Short mmCIF file of C-alpha atoms in Angstrom, two decimals:
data_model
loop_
_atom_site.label_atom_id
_atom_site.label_comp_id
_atom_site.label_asym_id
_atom_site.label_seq_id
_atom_site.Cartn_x
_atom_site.Cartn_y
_atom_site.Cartn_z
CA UNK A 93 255.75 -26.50 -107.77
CA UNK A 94 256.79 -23.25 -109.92
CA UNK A 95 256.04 -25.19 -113.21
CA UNK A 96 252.99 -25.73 -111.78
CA UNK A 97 251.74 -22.25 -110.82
CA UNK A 98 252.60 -21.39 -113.96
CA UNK A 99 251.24 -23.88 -115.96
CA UNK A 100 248.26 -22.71 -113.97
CA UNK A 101 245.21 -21.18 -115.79
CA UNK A 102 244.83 -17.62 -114.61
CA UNK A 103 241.64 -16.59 -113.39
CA UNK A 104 239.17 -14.16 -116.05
CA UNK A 105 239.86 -10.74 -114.61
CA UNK A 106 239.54 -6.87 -115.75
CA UNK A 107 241.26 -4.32 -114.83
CA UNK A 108 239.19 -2.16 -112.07
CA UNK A 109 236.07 -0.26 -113.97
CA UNK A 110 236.09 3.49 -113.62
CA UNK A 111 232.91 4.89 -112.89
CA UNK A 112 232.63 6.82 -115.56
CA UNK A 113 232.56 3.55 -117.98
CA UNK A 114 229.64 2.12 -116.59
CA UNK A 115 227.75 0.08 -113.66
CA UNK A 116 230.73 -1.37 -111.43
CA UNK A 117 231.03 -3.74 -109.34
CA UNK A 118 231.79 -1.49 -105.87
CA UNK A 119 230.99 1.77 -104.37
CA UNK A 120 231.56 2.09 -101.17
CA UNK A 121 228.33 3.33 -99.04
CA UNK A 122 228.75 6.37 -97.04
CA UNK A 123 225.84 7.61 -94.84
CA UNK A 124 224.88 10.98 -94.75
CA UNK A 125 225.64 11.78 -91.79
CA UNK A 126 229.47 10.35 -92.06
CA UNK A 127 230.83 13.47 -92.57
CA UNK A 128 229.39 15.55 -89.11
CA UNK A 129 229.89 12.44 -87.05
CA UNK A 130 233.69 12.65 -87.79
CA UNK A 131 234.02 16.03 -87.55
CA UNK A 132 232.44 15.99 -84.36
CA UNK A 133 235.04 13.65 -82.66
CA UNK A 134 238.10 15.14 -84.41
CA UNK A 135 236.76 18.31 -82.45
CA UNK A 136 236.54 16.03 -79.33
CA UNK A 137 239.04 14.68 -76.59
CA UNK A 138 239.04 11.46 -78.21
CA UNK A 139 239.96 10.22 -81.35
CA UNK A 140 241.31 6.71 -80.67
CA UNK A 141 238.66 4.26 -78.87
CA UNK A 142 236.64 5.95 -76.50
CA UNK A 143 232.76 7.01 -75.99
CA UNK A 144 232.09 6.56 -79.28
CA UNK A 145 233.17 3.01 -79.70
CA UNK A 146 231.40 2.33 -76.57
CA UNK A 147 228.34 3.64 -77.93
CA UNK A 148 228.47 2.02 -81.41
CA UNK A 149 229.54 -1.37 -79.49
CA UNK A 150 226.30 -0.92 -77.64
CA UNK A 151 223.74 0.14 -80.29
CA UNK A 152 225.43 -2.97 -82.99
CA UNK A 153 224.66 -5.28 -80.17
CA UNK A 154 220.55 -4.31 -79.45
CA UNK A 155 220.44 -4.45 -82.90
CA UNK A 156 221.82 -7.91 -84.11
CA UNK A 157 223.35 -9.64 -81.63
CA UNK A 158 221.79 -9.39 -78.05
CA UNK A 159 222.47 -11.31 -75.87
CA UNK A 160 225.92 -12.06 -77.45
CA UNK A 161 228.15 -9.36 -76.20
CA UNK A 162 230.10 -6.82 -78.96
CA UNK A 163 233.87 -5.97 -79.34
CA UNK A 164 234.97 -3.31 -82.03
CA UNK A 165 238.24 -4.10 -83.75
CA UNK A 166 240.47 -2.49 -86.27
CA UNK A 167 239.34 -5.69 -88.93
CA UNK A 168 237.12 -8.06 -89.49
CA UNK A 169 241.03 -10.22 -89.45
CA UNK A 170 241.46 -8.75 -86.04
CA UNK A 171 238.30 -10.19 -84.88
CA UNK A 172 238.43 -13.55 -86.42
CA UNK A 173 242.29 -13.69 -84.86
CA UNK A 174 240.91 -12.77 -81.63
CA UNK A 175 237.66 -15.24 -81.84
CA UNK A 176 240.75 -18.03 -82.68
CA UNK A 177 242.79 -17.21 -79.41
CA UNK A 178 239.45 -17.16 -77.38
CA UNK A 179 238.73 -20.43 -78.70
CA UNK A 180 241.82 -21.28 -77.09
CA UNK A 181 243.10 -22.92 -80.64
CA UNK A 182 246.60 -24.42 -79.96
CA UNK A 183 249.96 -25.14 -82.33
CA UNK A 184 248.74 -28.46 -83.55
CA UNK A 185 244.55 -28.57 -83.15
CA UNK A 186 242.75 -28.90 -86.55
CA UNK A 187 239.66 -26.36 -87.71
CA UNK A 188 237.25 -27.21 -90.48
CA UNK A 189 237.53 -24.00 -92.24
CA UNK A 190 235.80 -23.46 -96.21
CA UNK A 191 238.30 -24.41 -98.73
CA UNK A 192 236.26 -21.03 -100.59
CA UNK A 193 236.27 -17.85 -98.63
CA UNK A 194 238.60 -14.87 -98.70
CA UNK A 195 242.27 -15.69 -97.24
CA UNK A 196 240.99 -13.35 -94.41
CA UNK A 197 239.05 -16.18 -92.67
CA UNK A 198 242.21 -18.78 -92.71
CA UNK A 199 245.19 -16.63 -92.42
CA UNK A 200 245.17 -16.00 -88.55
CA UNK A 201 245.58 -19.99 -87.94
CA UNK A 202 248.77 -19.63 -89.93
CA UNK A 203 249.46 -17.12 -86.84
CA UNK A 204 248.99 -19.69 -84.91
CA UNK A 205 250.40 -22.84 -85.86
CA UNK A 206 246.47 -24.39 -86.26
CA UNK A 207 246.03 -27.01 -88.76
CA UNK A 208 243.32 -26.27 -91.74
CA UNK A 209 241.05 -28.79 -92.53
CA UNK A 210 239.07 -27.30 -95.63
CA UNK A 211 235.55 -28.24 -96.36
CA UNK A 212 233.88 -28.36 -99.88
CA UNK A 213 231.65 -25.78 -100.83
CA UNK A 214 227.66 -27.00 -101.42
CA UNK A 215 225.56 -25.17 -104.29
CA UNK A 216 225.29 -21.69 -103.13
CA UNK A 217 229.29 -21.17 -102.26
CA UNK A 218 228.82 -21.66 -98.81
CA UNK A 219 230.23 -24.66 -96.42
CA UNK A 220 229.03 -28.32 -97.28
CA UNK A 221 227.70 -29.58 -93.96
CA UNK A 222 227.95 -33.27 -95.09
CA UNK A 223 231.75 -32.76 -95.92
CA UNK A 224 232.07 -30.93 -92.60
CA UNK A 225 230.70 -33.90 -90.69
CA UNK A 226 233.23 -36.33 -92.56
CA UNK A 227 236.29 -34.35 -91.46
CA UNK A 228 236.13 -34.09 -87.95
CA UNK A 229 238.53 -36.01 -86.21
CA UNK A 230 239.53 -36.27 -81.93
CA UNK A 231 242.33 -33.54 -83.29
CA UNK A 232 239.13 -31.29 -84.42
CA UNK A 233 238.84 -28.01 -82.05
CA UNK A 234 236.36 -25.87 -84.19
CA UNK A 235 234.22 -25.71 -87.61
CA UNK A 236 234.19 -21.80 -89.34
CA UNK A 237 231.59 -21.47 -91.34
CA UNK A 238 231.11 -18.39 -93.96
CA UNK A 239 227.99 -16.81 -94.93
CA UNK A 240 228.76 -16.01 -98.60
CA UNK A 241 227.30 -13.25 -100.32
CA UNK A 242 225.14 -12.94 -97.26
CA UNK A 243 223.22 -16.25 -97.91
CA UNK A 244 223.37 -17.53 -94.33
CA UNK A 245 224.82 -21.57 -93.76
CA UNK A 246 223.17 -24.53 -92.59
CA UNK A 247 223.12 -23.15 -88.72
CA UNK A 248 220.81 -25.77 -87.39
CA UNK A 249 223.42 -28.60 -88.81
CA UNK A 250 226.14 -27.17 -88.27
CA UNK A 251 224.95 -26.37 -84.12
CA UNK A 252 224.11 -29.98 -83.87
CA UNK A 253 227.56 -30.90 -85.33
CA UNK A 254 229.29 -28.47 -82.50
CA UNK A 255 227.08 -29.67 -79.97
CA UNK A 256 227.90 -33.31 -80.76
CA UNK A 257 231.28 -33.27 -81.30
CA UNK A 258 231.90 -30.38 -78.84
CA UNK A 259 233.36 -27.83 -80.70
CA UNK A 260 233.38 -24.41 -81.04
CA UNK A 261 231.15 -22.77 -84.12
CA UNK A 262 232.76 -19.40 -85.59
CA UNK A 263 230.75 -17.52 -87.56
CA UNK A 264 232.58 -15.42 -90.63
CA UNK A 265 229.81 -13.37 -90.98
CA UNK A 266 231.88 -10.64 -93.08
CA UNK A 267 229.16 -10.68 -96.09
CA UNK A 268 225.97 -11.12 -93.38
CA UNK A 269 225.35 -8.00 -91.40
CA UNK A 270 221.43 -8.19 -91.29
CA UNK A 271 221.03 -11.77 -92.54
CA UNK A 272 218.56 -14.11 -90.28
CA UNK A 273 218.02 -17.75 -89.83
CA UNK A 274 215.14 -18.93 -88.81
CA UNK A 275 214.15 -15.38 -87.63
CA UNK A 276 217.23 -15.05 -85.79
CA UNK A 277 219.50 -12.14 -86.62
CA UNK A 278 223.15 -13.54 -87.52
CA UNK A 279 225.43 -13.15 -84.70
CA UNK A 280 222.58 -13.61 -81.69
CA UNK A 281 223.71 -17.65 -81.27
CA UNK A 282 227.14 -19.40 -82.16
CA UNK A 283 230.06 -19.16 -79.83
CA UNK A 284 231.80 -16.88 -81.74
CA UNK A 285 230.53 -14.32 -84.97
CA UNK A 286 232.61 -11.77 -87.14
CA UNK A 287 231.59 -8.90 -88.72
CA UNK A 288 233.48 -6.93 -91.38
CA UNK A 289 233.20 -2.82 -91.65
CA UNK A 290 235.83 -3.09 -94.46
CA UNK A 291 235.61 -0.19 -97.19
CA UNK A 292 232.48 -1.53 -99.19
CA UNK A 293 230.71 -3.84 -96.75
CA UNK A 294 227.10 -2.89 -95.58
CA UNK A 295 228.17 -0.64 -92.62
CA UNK A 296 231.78 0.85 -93.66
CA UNK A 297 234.10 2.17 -90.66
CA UNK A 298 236.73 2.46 -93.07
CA UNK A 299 238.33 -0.13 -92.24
CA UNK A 300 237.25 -2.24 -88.94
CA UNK A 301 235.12 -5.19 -88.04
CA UNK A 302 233.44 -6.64 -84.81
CA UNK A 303 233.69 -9.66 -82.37
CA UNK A 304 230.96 -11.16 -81.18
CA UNK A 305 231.34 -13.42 -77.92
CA UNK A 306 228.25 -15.89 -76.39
CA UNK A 307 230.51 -16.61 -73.17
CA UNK A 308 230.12 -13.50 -71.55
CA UNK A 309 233.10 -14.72 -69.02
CA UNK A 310 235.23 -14.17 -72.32
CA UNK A 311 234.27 -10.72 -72.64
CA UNK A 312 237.05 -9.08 -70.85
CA UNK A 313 239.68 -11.32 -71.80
CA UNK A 314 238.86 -9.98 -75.22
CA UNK A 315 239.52 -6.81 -74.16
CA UNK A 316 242.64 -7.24 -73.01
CA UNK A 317 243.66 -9.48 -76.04
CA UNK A 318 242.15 -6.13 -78.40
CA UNK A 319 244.79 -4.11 -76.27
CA UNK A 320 248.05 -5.58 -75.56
CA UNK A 321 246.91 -7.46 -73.19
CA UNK A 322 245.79 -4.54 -70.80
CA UNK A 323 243.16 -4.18 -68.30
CA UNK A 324 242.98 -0.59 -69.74
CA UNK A 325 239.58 -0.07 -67.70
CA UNK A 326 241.60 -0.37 -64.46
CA UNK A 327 244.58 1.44 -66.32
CA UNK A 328 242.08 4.28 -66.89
CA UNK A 329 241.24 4.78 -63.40
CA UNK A 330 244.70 5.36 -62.14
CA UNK A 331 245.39 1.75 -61.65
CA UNK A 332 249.29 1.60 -63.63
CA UNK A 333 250.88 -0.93 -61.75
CA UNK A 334 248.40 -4.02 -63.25
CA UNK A 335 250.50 -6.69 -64.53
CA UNK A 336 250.45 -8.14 -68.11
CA UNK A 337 249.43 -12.19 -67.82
CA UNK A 338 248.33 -12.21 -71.99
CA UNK A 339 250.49 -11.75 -75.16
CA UNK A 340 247.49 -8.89 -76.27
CA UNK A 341 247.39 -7.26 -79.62
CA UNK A 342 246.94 -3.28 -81.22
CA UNK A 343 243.32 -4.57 -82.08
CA UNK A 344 241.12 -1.67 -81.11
CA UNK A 345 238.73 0.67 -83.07
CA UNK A 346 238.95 4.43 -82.86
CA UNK A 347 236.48 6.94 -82.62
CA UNK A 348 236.55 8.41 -85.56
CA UNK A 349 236.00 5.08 -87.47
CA UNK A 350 233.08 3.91 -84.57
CA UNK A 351 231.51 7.52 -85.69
CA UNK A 352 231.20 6.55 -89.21
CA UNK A 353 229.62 3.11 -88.36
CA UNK A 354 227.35 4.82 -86.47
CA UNK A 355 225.78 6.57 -89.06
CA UNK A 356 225.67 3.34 -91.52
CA UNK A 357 223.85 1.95 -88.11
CA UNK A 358 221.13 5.15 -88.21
CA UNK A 359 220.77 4.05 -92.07
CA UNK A 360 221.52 0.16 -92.21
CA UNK A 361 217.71 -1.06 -92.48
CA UNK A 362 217.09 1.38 -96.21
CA UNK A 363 220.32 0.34 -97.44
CA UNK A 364 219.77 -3.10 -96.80
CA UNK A 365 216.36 -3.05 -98.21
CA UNK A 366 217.49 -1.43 -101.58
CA UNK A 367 219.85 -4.14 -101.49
CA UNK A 368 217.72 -6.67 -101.04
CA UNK A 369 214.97 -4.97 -103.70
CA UNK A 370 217.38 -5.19 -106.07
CA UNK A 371 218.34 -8.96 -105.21
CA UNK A 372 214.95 -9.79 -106.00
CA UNK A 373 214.89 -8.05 -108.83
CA UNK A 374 217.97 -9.73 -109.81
CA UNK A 375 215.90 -13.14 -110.00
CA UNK A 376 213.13 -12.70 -111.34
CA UNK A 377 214.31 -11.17 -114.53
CA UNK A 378 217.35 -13.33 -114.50
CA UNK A 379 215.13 -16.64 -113.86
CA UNK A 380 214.36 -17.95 -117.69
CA UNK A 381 217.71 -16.82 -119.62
CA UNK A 382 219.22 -19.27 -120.54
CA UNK A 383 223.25 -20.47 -119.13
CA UNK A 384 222.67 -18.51 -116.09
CA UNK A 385 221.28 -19.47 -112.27
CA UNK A 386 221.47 -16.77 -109.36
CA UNK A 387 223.16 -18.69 -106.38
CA UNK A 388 221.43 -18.51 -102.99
CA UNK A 389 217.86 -17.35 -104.35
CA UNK A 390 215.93 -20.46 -103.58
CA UNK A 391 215.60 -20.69 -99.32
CA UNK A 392 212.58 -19.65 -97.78
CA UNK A 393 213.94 -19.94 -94.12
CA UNK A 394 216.65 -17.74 -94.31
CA UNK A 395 217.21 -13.69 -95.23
CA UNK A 396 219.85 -13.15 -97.61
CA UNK A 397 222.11 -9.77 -96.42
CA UNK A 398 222.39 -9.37 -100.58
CA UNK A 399 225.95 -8.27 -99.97
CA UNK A 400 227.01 -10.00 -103.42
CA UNK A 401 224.61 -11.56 -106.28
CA UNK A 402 226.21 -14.14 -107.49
CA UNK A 403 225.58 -16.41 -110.41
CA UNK A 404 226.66 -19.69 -112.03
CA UNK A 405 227.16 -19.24 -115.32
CA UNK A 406 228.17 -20.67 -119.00
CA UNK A 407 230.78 -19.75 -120.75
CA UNK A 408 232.49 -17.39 -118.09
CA UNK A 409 235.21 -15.86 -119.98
CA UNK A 410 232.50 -14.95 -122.66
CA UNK A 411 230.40 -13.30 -120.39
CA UNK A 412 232.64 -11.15 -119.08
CA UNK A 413 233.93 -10.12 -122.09
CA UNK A 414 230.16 -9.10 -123.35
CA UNK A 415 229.21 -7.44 -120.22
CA UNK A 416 232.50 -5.45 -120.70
CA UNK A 417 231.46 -4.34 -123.98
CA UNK A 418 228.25 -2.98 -122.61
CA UNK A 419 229.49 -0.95 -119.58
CA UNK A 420 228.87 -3.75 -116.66
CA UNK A 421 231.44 -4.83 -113.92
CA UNK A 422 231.85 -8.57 -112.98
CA UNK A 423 234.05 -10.72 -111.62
CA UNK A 424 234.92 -13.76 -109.03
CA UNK A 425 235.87 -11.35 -106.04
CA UNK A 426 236.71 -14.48 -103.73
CA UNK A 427 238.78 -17.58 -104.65
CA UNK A 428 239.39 -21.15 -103.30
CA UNK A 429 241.83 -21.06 -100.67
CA UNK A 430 243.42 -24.28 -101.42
CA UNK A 431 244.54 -22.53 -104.89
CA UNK A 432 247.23 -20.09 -102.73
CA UNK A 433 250.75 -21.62 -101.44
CA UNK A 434 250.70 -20.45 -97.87
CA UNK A 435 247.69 -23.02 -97.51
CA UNK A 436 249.55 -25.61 -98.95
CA UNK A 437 248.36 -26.14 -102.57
CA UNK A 438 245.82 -28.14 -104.92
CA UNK A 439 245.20 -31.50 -104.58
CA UNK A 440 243.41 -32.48 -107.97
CA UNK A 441 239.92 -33.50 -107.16
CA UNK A 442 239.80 -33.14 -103.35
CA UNK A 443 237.19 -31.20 -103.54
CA UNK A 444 234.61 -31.85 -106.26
CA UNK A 445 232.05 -29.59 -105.91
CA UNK A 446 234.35 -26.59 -106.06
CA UNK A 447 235.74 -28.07 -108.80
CA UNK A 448 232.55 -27.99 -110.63
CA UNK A 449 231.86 -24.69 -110.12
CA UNK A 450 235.51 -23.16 -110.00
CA UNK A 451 235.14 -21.79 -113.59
CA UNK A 452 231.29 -20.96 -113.55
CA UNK A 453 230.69 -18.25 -110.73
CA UNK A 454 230.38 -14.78 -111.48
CA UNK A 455 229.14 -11.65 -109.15
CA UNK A 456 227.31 -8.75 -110.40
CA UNK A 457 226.90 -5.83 -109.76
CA UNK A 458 224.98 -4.91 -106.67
CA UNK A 459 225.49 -1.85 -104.20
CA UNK A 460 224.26 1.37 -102.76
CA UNK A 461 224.24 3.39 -106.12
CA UNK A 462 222.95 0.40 -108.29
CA UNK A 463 219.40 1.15 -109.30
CA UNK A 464 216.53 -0.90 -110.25
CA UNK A 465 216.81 0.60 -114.30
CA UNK A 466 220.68 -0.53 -113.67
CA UNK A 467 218.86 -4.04 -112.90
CA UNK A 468 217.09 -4.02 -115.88
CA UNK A 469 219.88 -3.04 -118.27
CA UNK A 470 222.18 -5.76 -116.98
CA UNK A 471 219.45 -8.18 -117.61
CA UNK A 472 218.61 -6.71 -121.01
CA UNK A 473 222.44 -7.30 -121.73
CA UNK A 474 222.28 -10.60 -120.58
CA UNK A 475 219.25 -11.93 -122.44
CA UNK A 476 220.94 -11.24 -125.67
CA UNK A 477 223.17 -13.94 -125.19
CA UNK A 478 227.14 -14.27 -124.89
#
């Protein structure tokens, strides 16, 4: 096992770009009014959860998810832990879970003592239905499917799969706040969604994510899971001597990170339309050079969240090197899961498709201070060749 990891070929990174070199990959988005919202609760009773998670709870769920009910959380981990327990996932069960995702979406079944089943990726990253459908077993509990880049999954499939098979569908919608399917807002229809507020997502709280729940019986056992396993509505009202029935967890937002989502809320539907501008302009100039395909750019039934722009590519390595040189940002950002030993290792050509494109997909630059002239450099750096 050690001569293997390190006869292991390391994967084509950079250290981080400074600003000041060039386009990156990141910036973090920061609303304008971030800065007064948080004041205005550190000048307030409450700076752990109170009104103002309440409020942002409220206005994230009219938004995206109604009628699925909303629970802030201090991760997008948090919530997909919590979504896991709900699911009532025991030492033992198996989940079909994508073999490529970040560690975030498998980690909390290692909690848990769940077995991972990974799935093969199809050709935009995201879970291959047709491998899903091949892995479930009577031991099968649940499928999680990720929504990479923001490119929603195969919904309708995957429903019918859950319906069929009766199992729960859990949406890691980390990369998909705003995304639709079919005209359907992510987060509005599978048992269980996640969304991520993590430092340069969409919407940024900081750090902090949301569960979504469709069983609205759930609802306050999520609560009391998000806090210890309190009734802390009852505990609020003078009620002390409630017993504890739940192992709970230290999995609430505070108010002074639910203030700075709600000001990404006030400006989510410009930022994701620059985002989305910029996607588009992504494709069309990056269409007819040569060695290079955008990932995700071809559905006309889904809306891509353009969270990442990702590409398959020749000749990695050499890209990355020439877009170096020329003051541009790339790199893989997620990674196979099945590549890290807490998930058990590689097995050589398990999964094929991933194999195929392990060594071929790049992301790009694409974020709040990335301009359409940024766009047209990259793609003026690209069609000279690498």
């Amino acid at each position: 096992m050690i001569l293997d990891k390190i006869l292991e070929k390391p994967m084509n990174e950079y250290p981080v770009m400074d600003t000041r070199e060039g386009i990156v990959l990141f910036y973090p988005n920061i609303p304008a009014k971030a800065a007064s919202n948080i004041t205005e609760v550190l000048q307030s009773r409450w700076i752990g959860q109170g009104p103002k998670v309440d409020e942002f709870e409220h206005r994230f769920e009219l938004k995206f998810t109604y009628p699925n009910k909303c629970l802030a959380v201090g991760s997008g981990t948090d919530a997909l832990h919590l979504a896991y327990l709900l699911a009532d996932l025991q030492p033992g069960d198996e989940v079909i879970a994508p073999v490529f995702t970040c560690t975030a979406t498998n980690i909390p079944f290692l909690y848990m003592g769940v077995n991972i089943v990974f799935a093969d990726v199809d050709d935009n990253l995201n879970i291959d239905v047709k491998h899903v459908e091949q892995l479930i077993t009577p031991k099968t509990k649940a499928i999680v499917c990720v929504h990479y880049g923001g490119l929603p999954c195969d919904m309708d499939e995957l429903w019918a799969l859950g319906k069929k098979h009766n199992l729960f569908i859990i949406e890691d919608a980390a990369h998909a706040v705003g995304a639709k399917y079919k005209g359907r807002y992510i987060g509005s229809e599978s048992d269980f969604t996640m969304f991520s507020f993590q430092a340069i997502k969409h919407i940024t709280t900081g750090d902090g994510g949301m569960l979504v729940v469709k069983d609205p019986t759930l609802v306050e056992k999520a609560k009391r899971l998000r806090w210890f396993g309190i009734d802390r509505t009852s505990k609020q009202k003078g009620i002390w001597e409630n017993d504890i029935v739940e192992v709970g967890y230290k999995y609430q937002m505070t108010d002074i990170a639910a203030s700075l989502g709600l000001a990404g809320l006030e400006e989510f539907d410009e930022h994701l339309a620059h985002r989305q501008r910029l996607y588009r302009l992504y494709c069309e100039l990056l269409k007819d050079i040569p060695g290079i395909r955008v990932i995700g750019s071809e559905y006309t039934d889904r809306e891509h969240a353009a969270w990442l722009l990702t590409a398959e590519v020749d000749h990695r390595e050499d890209l990355m090197r020439h877009l170096r040189e020329h003051g541009i940002e790339s790199g893989q950002v997620h990674y196979r899961n099945d590549k890290y030993s807490i998930f058990g290792g590689r097995t050589p050509g398990q999964f094929p498709k991933m194999d195929a494109i392990e060594e071929r997909y790049l992301v790009l630059p694409l974020h709040a201070r990335v301009t359409e002239d940024d766009i047209r450099y990259i793609a003026y750096v690209l069609q000279k060749g690498w």
